[in-house]
Tab-separated table of C-alpha atoms in Angstrom:
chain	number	residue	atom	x	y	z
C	16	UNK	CA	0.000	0.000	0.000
C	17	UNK	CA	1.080	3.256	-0.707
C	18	UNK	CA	2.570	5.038	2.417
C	19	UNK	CA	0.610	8.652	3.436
C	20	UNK	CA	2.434	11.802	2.069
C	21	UNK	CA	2.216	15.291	2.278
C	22	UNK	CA	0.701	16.244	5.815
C	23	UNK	CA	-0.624	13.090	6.209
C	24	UNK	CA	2.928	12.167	6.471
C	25	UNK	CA	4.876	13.978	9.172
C	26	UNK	CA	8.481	12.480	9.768
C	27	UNK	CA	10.350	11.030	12.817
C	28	UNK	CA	8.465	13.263	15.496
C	29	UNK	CA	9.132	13.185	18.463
C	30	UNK	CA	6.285	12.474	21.157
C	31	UNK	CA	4.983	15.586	23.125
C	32	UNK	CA	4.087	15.231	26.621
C	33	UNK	CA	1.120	13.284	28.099
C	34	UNK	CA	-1.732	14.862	29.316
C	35	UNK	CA	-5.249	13.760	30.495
C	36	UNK	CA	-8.294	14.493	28.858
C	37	UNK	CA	-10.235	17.182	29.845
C	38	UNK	CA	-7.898	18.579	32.581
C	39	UNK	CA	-5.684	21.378	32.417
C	40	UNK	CA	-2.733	21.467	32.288
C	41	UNK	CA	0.543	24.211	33.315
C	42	UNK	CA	1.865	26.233	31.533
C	43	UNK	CA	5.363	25.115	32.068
C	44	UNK	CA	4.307	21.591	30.747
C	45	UNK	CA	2.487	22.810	27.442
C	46	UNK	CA	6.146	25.242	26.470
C	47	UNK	CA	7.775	21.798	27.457
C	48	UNK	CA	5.725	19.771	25.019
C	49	UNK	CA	6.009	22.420	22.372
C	50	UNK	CA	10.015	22.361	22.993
C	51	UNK	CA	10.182	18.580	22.893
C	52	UNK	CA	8.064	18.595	19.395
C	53	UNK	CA	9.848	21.368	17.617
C	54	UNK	CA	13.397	19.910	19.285
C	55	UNK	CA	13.682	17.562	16.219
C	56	UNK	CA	12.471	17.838	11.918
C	57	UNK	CA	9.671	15.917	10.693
C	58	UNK	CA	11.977	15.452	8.144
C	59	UNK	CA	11.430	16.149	3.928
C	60	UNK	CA	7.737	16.742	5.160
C	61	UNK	CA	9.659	18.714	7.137
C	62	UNK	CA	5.422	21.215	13.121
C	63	UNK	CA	-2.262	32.458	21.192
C	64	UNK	CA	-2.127	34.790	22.108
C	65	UNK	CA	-4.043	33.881	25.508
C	66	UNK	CA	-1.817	31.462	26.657
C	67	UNK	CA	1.378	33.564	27.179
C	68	UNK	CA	3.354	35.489	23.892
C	69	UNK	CA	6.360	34.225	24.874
C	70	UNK	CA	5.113	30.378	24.156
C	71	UNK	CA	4.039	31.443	20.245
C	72	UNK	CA	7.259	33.660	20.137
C	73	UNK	CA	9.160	30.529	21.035
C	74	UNK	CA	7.217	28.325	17.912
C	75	UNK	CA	8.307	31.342	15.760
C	76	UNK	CA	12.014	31.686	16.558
C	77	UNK	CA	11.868	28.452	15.949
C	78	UNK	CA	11.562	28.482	11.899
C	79	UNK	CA	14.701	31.160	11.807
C	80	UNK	CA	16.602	28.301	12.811
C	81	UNK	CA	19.188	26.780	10.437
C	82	UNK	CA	19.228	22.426	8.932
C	83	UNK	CA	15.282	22.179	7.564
C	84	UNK	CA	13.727	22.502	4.577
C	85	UNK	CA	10.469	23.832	3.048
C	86	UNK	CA	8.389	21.191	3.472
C	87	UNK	CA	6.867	21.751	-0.565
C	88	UNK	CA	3.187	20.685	0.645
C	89	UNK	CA	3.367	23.515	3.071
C	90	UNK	CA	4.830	25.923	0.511
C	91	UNK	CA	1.844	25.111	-2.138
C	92	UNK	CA	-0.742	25.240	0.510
C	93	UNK	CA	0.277	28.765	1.349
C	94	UNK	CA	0.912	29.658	-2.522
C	95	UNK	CA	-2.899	28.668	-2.950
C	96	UNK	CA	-4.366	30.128	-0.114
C	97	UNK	CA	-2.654	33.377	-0.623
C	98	UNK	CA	-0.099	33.426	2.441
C	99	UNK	CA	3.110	34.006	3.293
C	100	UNK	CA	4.902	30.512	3.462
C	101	UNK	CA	6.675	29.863	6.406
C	102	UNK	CA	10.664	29.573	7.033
C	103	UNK	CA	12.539	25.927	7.009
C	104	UNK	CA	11.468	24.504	10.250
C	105	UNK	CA	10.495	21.275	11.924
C	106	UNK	CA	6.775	20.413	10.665
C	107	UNK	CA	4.579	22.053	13.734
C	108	UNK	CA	6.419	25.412	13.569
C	109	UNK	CA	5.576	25.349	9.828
C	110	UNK	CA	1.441	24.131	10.359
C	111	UNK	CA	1.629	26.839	12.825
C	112	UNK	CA	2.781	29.584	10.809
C	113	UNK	CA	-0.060	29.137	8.455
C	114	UNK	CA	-2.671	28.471	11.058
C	115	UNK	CA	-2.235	31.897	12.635
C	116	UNK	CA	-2.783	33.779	9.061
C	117	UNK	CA	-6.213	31.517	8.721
C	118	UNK	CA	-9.663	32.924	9.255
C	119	UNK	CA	-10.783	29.242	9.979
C	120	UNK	CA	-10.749	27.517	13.377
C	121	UNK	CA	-7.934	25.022	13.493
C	122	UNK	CA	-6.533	23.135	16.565
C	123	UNK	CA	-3.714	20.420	17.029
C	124	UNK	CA	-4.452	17.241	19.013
C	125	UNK	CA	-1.721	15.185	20.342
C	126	UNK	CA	-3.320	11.295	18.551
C	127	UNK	CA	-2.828	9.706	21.728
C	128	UNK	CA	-3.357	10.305	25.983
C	129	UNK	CA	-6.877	11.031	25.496
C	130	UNK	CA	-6.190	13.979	22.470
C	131	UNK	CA	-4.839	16.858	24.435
C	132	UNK	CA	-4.980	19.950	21.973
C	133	UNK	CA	-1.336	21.401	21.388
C	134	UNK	CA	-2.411	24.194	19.588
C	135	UNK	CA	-5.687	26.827	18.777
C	136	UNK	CA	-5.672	29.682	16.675
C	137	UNK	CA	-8.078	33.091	17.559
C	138	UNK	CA	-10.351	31.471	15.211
C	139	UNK	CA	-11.007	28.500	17.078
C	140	UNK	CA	-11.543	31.058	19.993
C	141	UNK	CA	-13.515	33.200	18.505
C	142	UNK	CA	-15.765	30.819	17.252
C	143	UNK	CA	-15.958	28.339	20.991
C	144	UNK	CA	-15.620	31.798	22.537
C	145	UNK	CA	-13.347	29.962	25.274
C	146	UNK	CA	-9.747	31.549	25.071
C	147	UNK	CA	-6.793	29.433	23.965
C	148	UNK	CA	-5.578	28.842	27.441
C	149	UNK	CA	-8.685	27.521	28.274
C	150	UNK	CA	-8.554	25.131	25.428
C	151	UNK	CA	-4.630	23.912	25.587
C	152	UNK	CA	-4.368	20.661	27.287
C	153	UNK	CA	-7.844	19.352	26.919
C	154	UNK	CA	-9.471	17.185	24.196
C	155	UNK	CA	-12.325	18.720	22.042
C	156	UNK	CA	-15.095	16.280	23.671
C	157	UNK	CA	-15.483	19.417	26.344
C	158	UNK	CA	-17.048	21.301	23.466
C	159	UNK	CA	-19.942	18.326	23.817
C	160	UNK	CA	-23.583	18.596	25.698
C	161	UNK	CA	-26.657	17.034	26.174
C	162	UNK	CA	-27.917	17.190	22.991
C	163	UNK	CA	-24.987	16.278	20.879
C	164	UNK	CA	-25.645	13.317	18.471
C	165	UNK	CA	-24.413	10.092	19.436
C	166	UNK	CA	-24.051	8.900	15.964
C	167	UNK	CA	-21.761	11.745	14.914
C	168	UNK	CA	-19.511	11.298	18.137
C	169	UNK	CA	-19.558	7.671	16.594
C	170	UNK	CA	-18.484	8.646	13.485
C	171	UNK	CA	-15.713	10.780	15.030
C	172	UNK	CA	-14.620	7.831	17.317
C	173	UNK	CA	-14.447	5.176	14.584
C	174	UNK	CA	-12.010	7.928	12.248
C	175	UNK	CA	-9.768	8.613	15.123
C	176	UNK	CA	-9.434	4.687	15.789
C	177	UNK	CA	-8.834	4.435	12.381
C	178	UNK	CA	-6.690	7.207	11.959
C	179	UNK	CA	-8.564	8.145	8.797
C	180	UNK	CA	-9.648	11.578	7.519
C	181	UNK	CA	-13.495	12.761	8.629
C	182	UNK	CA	-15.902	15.683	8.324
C	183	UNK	CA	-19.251	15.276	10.581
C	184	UNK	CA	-21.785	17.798	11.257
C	185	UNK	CA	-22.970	17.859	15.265
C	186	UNK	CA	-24.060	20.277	18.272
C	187	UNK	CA	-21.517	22.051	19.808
C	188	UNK	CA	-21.901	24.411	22.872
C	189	UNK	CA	-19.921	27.603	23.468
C	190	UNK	CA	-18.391	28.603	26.744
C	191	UNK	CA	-21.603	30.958	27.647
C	192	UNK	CA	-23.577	27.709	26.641
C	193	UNK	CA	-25.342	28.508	23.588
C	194	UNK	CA	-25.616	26.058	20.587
C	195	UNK	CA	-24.075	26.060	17.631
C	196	UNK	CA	-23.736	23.097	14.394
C	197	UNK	CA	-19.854	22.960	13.903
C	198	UNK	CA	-18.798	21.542	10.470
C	199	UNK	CA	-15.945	19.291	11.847
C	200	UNK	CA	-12.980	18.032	9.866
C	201	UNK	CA	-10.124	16.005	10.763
C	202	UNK	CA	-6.914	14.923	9.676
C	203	UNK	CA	-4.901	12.835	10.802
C	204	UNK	CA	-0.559	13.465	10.798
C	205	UNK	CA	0.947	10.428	10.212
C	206	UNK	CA	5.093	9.744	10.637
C	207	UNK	CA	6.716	7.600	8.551
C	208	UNK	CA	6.503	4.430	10.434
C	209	UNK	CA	2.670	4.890	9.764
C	210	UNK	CA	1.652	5.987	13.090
C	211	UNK	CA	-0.751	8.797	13.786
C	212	UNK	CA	0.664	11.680	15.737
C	213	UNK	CA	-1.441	14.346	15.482
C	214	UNK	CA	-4.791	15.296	14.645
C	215	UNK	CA	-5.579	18.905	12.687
C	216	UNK	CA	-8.982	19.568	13.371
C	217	UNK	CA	-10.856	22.500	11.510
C	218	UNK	CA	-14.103	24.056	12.765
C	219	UNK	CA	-16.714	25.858	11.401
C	220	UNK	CA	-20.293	27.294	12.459
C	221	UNK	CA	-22.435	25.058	9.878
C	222	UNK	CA	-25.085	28.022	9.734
C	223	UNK	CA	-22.326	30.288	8.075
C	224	UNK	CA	-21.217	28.700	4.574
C	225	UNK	CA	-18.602	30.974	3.610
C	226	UNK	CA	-16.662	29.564	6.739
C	227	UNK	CA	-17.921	26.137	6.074
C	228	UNK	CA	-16.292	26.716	2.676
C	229	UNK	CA	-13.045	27.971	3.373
C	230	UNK	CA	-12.732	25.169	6.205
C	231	UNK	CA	-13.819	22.671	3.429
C	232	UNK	CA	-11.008	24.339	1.028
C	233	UNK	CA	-8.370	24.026	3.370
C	234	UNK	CA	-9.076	20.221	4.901
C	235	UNK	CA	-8.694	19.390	0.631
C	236	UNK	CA	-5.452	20.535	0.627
C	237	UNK	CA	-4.270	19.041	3.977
């Protein structure tokens, strides 16, 4: 079978530190896990605000450093989606870069310890209304409520098992509790021994289909 490539396909990463679901988690352990993932390259693939400038400043000194290439996915993606591409850098400092030009919601996921988000952008805050420091550290399932569908948290179960790509539509709730339908897509990062390290999730409010679209465009060229 053909092995994943492009961001499907991120090289030799290292793992980032384990956290439980739904709990937060320090400060000091999040800039650790961000260290430990952007300590090594994801190789020829190459890897705000809220939660402390210095941690984003960090991710962004990070692709001035010297020994990694333009990962060419990343360069086309931003080529098509009119952005600046990011300097050489490990994989997650390059995803990053792009991320914080979007005007979609994306978020990170570790793929493993109960999907810990490693990363928001103000979009994903903006839309959840939680700020990103709220978010870091726990998985997405706190964005569930009562009336959330069963079948569609099935659907998203059986993809992340599988590791496979997904879009679902299901009710969401905001921080000040209201509804919304978010357009969810995920993919997953794979390394090159095949296993899933990270999930990108992007998130849109269904009701608004200009942002449904532009998540839509970018999960294509993930």
């Amino acid at each position: 079978s053909s092995r994943p490539v492009g961001l499907r396909h991120a090289r030799d990463g290292p793992r980032q530190a384990e956290v439980a679901a739904d709990k937060g988690v320090s400060r000091d352990r999040i800039q650790a896990a961000l260290e430990e993932a952007l300590a090594l390259p994801f190789g020829p693939l190459g890897g705000k605000t809220d939660y402390d400038n210095h941690h984003i400043d960090h991710v962004r000194s990070c692709a001035q450093a010297n020994g990694f290439a333009l990962d060419p996915q990343i360069k086309a993606m931003a080529g098509k989606l009119g952005l600046e591409p990011p300097r050489p850098a490990p994989w997650l400092a390059m995803f990053v870069h792009l991320a914080d030009l979007l005007d979609v919601a994306v978020l990170v996921s570790e793929a493993h310890g109960g999907l810990p988000l490693v990363y928001c952008n103000n979009a994903a805050a903006r839309l959840t209304r939680y700020s990103v420091s709220e978010m870091l550290g726990r998985s997405c399932r706190f964005l569930q409520g009562p009336d959330t569908e069963d079948e569609a948290v099935g659907r998203l179960s059986a993809s992340l098992r599988a590791a496979e790509p997904a879009s679902v539509e299901l009710t969401n709730y905001r921080k000040d509790g209201s509804q919304f339908r978010n357009a969810l897509f995920l993919q997953p990062v794979h390394d090159s021994c095949g296993a899933c390290r990270y999930v990108i999730g992007l998130q849109a409010d269904a009701a608004d289909s200009p942002s449904v679209r532009r998540a839509a465009t970018v999960f294509r060229l993930l």
